[in-house]
Structure formats: structure tokens, C-alpha cells
GROMACS .gro file of C-alpha atoms in nm:
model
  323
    1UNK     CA    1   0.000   0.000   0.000
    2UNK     CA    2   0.292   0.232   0.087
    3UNK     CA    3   0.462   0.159  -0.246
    4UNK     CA    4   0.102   0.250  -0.468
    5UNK     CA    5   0.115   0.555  -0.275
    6UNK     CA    6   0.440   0.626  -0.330
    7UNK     CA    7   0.448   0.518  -0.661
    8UNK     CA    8   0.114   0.774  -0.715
    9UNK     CA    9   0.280   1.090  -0.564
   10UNK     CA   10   0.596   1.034  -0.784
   11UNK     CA   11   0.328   1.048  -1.031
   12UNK     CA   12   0.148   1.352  -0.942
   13UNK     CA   13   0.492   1.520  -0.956
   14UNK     CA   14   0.609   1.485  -1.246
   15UNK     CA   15   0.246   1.563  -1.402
   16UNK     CA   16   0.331   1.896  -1.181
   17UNK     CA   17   0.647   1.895  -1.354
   18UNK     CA   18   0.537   1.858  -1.701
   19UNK     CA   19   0.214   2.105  -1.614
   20UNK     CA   20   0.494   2.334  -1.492
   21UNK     CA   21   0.714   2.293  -1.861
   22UNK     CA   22   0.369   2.348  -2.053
   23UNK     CA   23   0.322   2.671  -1.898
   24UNK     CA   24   0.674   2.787  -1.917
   25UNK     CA   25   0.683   2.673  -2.264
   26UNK     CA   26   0.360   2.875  -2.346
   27UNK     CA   27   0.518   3.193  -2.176
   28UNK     CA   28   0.856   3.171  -2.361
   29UNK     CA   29   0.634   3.145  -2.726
   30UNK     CA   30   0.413   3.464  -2.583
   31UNK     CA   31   0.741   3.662  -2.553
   32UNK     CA   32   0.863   3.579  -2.912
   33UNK     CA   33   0.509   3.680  -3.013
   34UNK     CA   34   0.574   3.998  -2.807
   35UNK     CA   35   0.918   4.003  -2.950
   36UNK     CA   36   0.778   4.000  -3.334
   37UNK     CA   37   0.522   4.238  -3.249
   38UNK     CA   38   0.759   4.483  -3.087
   39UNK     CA   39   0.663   4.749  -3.346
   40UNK     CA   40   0.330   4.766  -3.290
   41UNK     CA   41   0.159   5.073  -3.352
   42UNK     CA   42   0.465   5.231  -3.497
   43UNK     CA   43   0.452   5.525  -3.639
   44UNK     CA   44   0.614   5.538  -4.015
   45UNK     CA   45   0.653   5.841  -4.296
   46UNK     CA   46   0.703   5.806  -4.689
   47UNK     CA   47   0.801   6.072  -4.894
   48UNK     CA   48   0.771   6.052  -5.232
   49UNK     CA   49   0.939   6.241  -5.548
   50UNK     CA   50   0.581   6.241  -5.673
   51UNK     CA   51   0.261   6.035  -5.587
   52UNK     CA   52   0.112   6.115  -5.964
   53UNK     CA   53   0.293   5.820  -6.053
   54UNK     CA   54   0.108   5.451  -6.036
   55UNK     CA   55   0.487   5.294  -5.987
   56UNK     CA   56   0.466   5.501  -5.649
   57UNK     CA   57   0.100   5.458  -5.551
   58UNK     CA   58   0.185   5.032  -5.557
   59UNK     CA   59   0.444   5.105  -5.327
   60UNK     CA   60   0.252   5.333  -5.171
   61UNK     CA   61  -0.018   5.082  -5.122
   62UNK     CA   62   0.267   4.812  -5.030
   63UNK     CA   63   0.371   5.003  -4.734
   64UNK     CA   64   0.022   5.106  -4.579
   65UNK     CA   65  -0.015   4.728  -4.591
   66UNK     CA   66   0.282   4.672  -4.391
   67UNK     CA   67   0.207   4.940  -4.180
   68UNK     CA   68  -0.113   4.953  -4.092
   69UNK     CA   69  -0.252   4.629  -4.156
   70UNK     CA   70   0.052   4.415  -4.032
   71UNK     CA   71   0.179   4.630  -3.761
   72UNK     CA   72  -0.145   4.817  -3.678
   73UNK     CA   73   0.062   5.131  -3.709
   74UNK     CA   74   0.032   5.473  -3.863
   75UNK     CA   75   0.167   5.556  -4.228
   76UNK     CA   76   0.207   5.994  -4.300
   77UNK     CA   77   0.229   6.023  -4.667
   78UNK     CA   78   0.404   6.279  -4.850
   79UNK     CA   79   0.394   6.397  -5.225
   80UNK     CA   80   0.719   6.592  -5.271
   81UNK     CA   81   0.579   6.736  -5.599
   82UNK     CA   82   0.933   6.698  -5.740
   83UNK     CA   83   0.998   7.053  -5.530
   84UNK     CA   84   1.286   6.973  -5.278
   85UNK     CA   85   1.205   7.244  -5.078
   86UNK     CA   86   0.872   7.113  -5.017
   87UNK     CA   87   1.001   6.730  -4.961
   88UNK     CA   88   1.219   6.900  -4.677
   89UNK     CA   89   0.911   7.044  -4.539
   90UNK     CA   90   0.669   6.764  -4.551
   91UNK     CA   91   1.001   6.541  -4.363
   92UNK     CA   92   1.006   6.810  -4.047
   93UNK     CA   93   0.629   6.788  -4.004
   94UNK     CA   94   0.627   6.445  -4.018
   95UNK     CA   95   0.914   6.418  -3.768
   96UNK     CA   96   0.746   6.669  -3.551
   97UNK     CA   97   0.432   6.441  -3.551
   98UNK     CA   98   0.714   6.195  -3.410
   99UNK     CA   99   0.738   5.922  -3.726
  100UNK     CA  100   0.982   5.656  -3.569
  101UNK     CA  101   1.102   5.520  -3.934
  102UNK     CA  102   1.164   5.706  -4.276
  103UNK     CA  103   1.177   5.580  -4.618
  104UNK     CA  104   1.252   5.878  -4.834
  105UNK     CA  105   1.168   5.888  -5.200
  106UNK     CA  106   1.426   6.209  -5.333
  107UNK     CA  107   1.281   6.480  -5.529
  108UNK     CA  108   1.670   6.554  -5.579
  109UNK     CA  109   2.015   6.312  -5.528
  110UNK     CA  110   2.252   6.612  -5.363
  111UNK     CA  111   1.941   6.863  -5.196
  112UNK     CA  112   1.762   6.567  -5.026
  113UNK     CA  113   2.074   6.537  -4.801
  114UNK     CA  114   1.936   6.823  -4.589
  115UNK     CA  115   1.637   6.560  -4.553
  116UNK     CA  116   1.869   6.269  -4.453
  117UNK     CA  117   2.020   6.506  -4.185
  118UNK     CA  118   1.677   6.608  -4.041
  119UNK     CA  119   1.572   6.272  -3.968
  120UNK     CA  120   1.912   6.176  -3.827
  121UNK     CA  121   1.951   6.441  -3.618
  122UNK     CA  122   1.691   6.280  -3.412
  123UNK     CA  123   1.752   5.884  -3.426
  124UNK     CA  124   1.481   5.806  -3.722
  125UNK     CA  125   1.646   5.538  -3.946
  126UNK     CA  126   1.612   5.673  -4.299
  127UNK     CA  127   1.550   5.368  -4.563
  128UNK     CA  128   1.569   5.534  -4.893
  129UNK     CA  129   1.358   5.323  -5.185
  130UNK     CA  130   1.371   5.393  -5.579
  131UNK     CA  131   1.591   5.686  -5.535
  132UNK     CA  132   1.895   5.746  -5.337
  133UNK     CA  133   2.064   6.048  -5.152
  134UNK     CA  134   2.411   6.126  -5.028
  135UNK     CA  135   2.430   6.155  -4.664
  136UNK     CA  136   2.394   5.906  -4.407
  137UNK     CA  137   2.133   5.738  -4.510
  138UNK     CA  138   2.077   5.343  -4.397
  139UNK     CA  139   2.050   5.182  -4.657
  140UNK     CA  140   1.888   5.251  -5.042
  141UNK     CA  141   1.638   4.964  -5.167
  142UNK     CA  142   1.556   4.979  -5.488
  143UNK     CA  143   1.517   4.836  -5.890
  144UNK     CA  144   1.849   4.746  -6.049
  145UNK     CA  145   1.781   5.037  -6.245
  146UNK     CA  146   2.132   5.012  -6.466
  147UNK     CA  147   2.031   4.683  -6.576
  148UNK     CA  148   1.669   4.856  -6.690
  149UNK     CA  149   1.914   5.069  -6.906
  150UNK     CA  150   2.111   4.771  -7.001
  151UNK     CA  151   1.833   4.549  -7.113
  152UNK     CA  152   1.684   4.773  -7.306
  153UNK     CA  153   1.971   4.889  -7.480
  154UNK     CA  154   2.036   4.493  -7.595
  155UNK     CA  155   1.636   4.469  -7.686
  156UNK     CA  156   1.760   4.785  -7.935
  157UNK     CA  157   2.025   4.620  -8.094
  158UNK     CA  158   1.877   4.273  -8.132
  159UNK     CA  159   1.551   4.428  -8.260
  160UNK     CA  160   1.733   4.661  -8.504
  161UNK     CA  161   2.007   4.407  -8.583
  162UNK     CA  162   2.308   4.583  -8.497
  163UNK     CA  163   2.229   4.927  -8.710
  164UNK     CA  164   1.993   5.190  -8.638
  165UNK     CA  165   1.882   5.564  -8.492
  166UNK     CA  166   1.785   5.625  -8.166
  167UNK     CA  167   1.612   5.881  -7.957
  168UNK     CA  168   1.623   5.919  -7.574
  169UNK     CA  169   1.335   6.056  -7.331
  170UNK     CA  170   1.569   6.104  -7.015
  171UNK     CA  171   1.455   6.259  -6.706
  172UNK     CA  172   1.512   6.454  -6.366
  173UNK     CA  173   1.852   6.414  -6.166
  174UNK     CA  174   1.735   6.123  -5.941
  175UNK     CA  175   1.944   5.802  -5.895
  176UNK     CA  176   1.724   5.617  -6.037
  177UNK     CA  177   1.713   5.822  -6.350
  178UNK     CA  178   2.082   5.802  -6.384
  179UNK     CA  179   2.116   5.444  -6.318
  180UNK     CA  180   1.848   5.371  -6.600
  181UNK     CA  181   2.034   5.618  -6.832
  182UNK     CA  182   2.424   5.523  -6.771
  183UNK     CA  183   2.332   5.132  -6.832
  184UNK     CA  184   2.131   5.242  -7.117
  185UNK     CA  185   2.414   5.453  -7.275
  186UNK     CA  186   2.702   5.241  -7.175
  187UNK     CA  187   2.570   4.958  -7.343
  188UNK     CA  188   2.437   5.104  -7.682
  189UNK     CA  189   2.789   5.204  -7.696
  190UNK     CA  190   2.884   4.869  -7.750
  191UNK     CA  191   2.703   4.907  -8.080
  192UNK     CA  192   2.851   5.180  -8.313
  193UNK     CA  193   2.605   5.176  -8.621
  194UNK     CA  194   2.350   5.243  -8.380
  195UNK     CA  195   2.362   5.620  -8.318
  196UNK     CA  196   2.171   5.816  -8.034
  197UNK     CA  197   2.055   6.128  -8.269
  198UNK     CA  198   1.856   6.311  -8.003
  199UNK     CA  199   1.809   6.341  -7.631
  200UNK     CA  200   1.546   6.520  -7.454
  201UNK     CA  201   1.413   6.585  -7.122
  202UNK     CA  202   1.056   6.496  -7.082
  203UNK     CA  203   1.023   6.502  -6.683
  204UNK     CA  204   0.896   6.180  -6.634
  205UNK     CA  205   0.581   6.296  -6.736
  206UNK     CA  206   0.337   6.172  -7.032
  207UNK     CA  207   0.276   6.519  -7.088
  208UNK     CA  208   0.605   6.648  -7.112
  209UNK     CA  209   0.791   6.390  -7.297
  210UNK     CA  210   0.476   6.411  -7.587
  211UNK     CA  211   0.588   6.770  -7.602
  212UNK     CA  212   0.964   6.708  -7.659
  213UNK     CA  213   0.901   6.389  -7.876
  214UNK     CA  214   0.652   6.642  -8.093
  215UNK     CA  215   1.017   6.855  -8.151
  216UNK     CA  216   1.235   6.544  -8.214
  217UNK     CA  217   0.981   6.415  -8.449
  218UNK     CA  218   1.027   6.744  -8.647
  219UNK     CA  219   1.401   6.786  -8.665
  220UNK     CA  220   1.444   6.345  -8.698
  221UNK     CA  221   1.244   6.209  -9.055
  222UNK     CA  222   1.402   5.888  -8.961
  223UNK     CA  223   1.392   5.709  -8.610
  224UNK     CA  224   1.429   5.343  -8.557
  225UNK     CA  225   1.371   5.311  -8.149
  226UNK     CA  226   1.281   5.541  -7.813
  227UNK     CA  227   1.408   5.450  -7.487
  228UNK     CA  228   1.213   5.625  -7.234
  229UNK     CA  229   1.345   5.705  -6.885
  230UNK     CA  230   1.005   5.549  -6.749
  231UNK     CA  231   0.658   5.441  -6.919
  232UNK     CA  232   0.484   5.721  -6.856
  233UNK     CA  233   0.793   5.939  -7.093
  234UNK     CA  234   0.749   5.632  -7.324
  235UNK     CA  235   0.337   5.671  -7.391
  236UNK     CA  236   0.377   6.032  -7.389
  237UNK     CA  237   0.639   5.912  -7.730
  238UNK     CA  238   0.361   5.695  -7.849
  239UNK     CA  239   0.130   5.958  -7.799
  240UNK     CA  240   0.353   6.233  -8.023
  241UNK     CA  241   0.403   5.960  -8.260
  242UNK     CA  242   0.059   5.917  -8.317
  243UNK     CA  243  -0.064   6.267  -8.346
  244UNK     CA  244   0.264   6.351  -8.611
  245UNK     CA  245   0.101   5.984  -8.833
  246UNK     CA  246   0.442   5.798  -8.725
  247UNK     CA  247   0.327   5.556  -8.520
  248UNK     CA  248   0.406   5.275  -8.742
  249UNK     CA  249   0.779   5.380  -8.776
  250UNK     CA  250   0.977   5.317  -8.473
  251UNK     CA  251   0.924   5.112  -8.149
  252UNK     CA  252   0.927   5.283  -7.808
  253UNK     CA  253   1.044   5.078  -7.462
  254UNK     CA  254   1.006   5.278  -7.128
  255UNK     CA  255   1.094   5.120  -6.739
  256UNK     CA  256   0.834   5.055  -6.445
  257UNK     CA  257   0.632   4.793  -6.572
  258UNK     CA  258   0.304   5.006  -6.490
  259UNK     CA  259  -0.011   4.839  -6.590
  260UNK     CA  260  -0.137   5.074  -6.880
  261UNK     CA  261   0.172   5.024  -7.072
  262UNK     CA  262   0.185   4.641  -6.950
  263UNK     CA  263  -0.151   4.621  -7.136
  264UNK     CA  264  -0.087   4.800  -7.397
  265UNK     CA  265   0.202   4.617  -7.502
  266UNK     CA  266   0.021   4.299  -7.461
  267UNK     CA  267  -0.226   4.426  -7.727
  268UNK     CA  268   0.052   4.566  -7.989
  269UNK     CA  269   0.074   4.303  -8.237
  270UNK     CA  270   0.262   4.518  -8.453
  271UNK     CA  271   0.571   4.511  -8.295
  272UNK     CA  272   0.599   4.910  -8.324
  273UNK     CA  273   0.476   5.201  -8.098
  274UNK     CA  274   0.498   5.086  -7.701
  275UNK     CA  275   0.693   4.718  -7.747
  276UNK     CA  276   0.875   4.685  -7.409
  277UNK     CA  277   0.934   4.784  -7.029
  278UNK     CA  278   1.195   4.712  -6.830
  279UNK     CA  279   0.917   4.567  -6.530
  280UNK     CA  280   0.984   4.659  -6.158
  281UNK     CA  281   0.838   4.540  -5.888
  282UNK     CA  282   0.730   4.920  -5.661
  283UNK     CA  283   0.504   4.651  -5.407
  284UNK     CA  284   0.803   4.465  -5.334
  285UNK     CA  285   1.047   4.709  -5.277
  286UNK     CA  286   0.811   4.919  -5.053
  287UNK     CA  287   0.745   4.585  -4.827
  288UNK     CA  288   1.139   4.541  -4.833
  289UNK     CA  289   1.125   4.867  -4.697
  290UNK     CA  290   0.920   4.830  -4.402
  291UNK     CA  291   1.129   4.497  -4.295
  292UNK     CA  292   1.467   4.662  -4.341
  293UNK     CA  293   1.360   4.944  -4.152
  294UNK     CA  294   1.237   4.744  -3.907
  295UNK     CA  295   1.598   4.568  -3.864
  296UNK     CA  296   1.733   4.888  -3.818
  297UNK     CA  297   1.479   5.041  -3.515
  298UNK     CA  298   1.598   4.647  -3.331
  299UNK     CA  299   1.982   4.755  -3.393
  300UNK     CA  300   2.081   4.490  -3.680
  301UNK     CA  301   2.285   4.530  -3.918
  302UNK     CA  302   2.132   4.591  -4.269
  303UNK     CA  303   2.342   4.621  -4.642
  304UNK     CA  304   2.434   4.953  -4.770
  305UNK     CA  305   2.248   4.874  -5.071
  306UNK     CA  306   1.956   4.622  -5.211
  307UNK     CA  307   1.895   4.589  -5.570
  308UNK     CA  308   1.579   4.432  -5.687
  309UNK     CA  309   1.600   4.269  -6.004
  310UNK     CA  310   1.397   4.376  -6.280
  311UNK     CA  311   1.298   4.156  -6.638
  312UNK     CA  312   1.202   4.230  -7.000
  313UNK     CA  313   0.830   4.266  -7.056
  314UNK     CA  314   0.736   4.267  -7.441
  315UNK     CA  315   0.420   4.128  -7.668
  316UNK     CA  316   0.526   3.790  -7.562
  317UNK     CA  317   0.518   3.765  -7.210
  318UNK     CA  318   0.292   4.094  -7.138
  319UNK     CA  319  -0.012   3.901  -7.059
  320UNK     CA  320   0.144   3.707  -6.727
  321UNK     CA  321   0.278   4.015  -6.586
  322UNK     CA  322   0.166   4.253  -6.341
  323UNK     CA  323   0.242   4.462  -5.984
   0.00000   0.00000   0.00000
């Protein structure tokens, strides 16, 4: 009788025991939980060049996600109106309104430093995405834009066969800009019977680059190919092309991806007018965003930089893609 008894409080012990391990096991998963959660209600601003865009409203829409869904947080949303000045002013309200993480969009490369230095000043990690800034900035996320240049600039020479004349839509000083434009240059270079014969400005905008391409379509009675800086430039060249009764003589490629030009190359079965993007992905770089910034509020070490690859999208592949 003593041993059952004995034998049944040995029992009852290490049930205890193992009730006791439950419990602690339970608590240790609720503090990773709290752990992950950590940022909870955080407070975030984006700044962007422009918001006019649709590459910048995905992102846009990315980060809210992230934000406010995810995190239960607040997102302050800024549209720089590609005025620096204003950018700068839109970052010190938002830092006033006490944003604990900035991913900055620059209006300008060299006058968003003054930005960079703002947000510093006061401990806000500053993630910049598309565009990048001098200053100490965290780290810059964004599209391998010279490889945008690059691939359309071999598109050009395999469509034209080695020999042609080109036109160029670039666009405002921005990183981003620049990257697309060097890897385009660089590598039609390579190709010496194809010969850039003008370069214009058009702002980024459809608007703008219609008005240049109007001009270029003037002074140029023969043009083989348009790269455009992004695919708003390049339907505001498909647009000029149209109105001047060129359409049919030259193919235009732009970079983004955005879904009007997606679909409208998907429908071009002529090969000319809008034929090609160089497709980026804005969703995924603004969520990249949010989790690199994240790193950064819990002390980890991030890259300096993060490219994002970007792909060819032409008449054949058009249909499967999309933000």
C-alpha cells in the first residue's frame, strides 16, 4: 500500500512537472510573439518624389499594408511634388508628428541630403527606396535600375540588328534616373552603327515627354527606337508619334512595368509604338522597406544597398505580368 502511494505521488509530480514545462513553454512562445510584435503601432513616414505616378502609388499601397494592416501602425504620406524644398518640409512635419522610421523617395540626389540630416539628427532610421541620396542614409532599396538601361539597350540592338537611330526621353537628376540612363548609354555604346541622334528631357511625365518627342519628331524624318526614362515618358512618345502619323515607324520601350503600358504592349501586335518595359516590382520594394527598416529600429545590421531585379516585358510575355 505504501509503495502504490508512493508510486502515485511520484506520479502527481512529475504531471506537476510537465504542467509546470507546458506553462513555461507557453510563456517563452508569448514573448517571441511579443518580440515579433515589438513594433506595434509604430509610427512610419514616406516621402515621395511624386505620388502622380502609379509605380509610387503600388508602393505606396505596399507600405500602408505593412504598416497599418501588419503592424497596426500609422503611415504619413508625403507627395514631394518633385519641389525639394517642399520634400524638406513635408520630412520636419512628419518628424514633428514623431514618425519613428523614414523611407525617403528624393525629389533631388545632392538637396535631399538636408532631408537625410533632419531625420538623423533625431535617431529616425532613414530607408531610402527607388531613389537614393548622399548623406547618411541606412541603406537605399531599390530596382536594379542600370540593368533597366542595359536590357533595353540589348532589346535595341537585337531588334534593329546591330544598325539603327535612336532617340532618348531622359529625365530629372534622381538616382534612379541616372542608373536607368548610364546602363542604357554604356551599353548602346557597345554598338557603333547604332547612333543616339537626339536626347530630350521629358520630366517623367506623359505630358512632357509628348511635347519634346513632338520637336524630335520634327528635326528626326528617320527614327528606328525610343528608350524612355520610365513608361509614362514612353506613352507620352507613343502619344507624339501618333498625333505627327508615325506611329508605325519606330518602337518605343520605357521602365516601371506600370499596368497601362503592360496592357498595352500585350495588345501591340505590330511590334511598333509601345513594345517593351523594363518591369519593376514598386510593391516589393516598398514591403522590403518596411522589414529593413524594421531591422534597423531592433539595432541589426542591414546592407548599404539592395537591388531588386527587374525583367524584359514585351508582346510575348505581357499578358502574365503585373504589380
Amino acid at each position: 500500500m505504501f509503495k502504490i502511494k508512493k508510486i502515485m505521488a511520484v506520479v502527481l509530480l512529475v504531471t506537476m512537472v510537465l504542467a509546470l514545462s507546458a506553462c513555461g513553454g507557453k510563456k517563452v512562445e508569448n514573448e517571441t510573439v511579443t518580440t515579433t510584435n515589438a513594433h506595434e503601432g509604430i509610427k512610419v513616414g514616406i516621402t515621395f518624389m511624386t505620388t502622380d505616378n502609379p509605380f509610387f502609388k503600388a508602393m505606396e499601397n505596399s507600405v500602408k499594408k505593412e504598416v497599418e494592416d501588419n503592424l497596426n501602425g500609422t503611415l504619413l504620406v508625403s507627395n514631394g511634388q518633385h519641389d525639394a524644398a517642399k520634400q524638406l518640409a513635408d520630412v520636419e512635419d512628419m518628424i514633428v508628428q514623431g514618425i519613428e522610421l523614414l523611407l525617403l523617395n528624393p525629389v533631388d540626389y545632392e538637396a535631399s541630403e538636408s532631408i537625410v540630416a533632419a531625420a538623423k539628427e533625431v535617431g529616425i532610421p532613414v530607408v531610402c527606396v527607388d531613389g537614393d541620396s548622399i548623406g547618411d542614409r541606412d541603406i537605399f532599396i531599390a530596382s536594379n535600375n542600370y540593368k533597366a538601361g542595359v536590357i533595353n539597350a540589348e532589346y535595341v540592338n537585337e531588334r534593329l540588328n546591330g544598325k539603327g537611330k535612336v532617340v532618348v526621353i531622359n529625365g530629372n537628376p534622381v538616382s534612379a534616373v541616372r542608373n536607368r540612363y548610364n546602363g542604357f548609354m554604356e551599353t548602346i555604346k557597345k554598338y557603333p552603327d547604332i547612333k543616339v541622334v537626339a536626347e530630350q528631357n521629358g520630366d517623367g511625365t506623359k505630358a512632357k515627354s509628348m511635347e519634346v518627342m513632338e520637336n524630335i519628331l520634327q528635326a528626326h524624318p528617320q527614327i528606328d527606337a525610343v528608350f524612355a526614362i520610365n513608361d509614362p515618358s514612353a506613352l507620352g512618345v507613343v502619344a507624339a508619334a501618333q498625333s505627327a502619323g508615325r506611329a508605325d515607324e519606330f518602337f518605343v520601350m520605357g521602365v516601371d512595368g506600370a499596368p497601362n503600358a503592360v496592357e498595352v504592349i500585350a495588345n501591340n501586335e505590330t511590334g511598333m509604338g509601345m513594345a517593351a518595359t523594363a518591369a519593376q516590382e514598386p510593391a516589393k520594394i516598398g514591403k522590403l522597406g518596411i522589414e529593413y527598416g524594421l531591422m534597423l529600429l531592433d539595432g541589426k545590421e542591414v546592407p548599404d544597398e539592395l537591388p531588386v531585379p527587374v525583367k524584359l516585358i514585351t508582346h510575348e510575355n505581357a499578358a502574365d505580368f503585373s504589380w
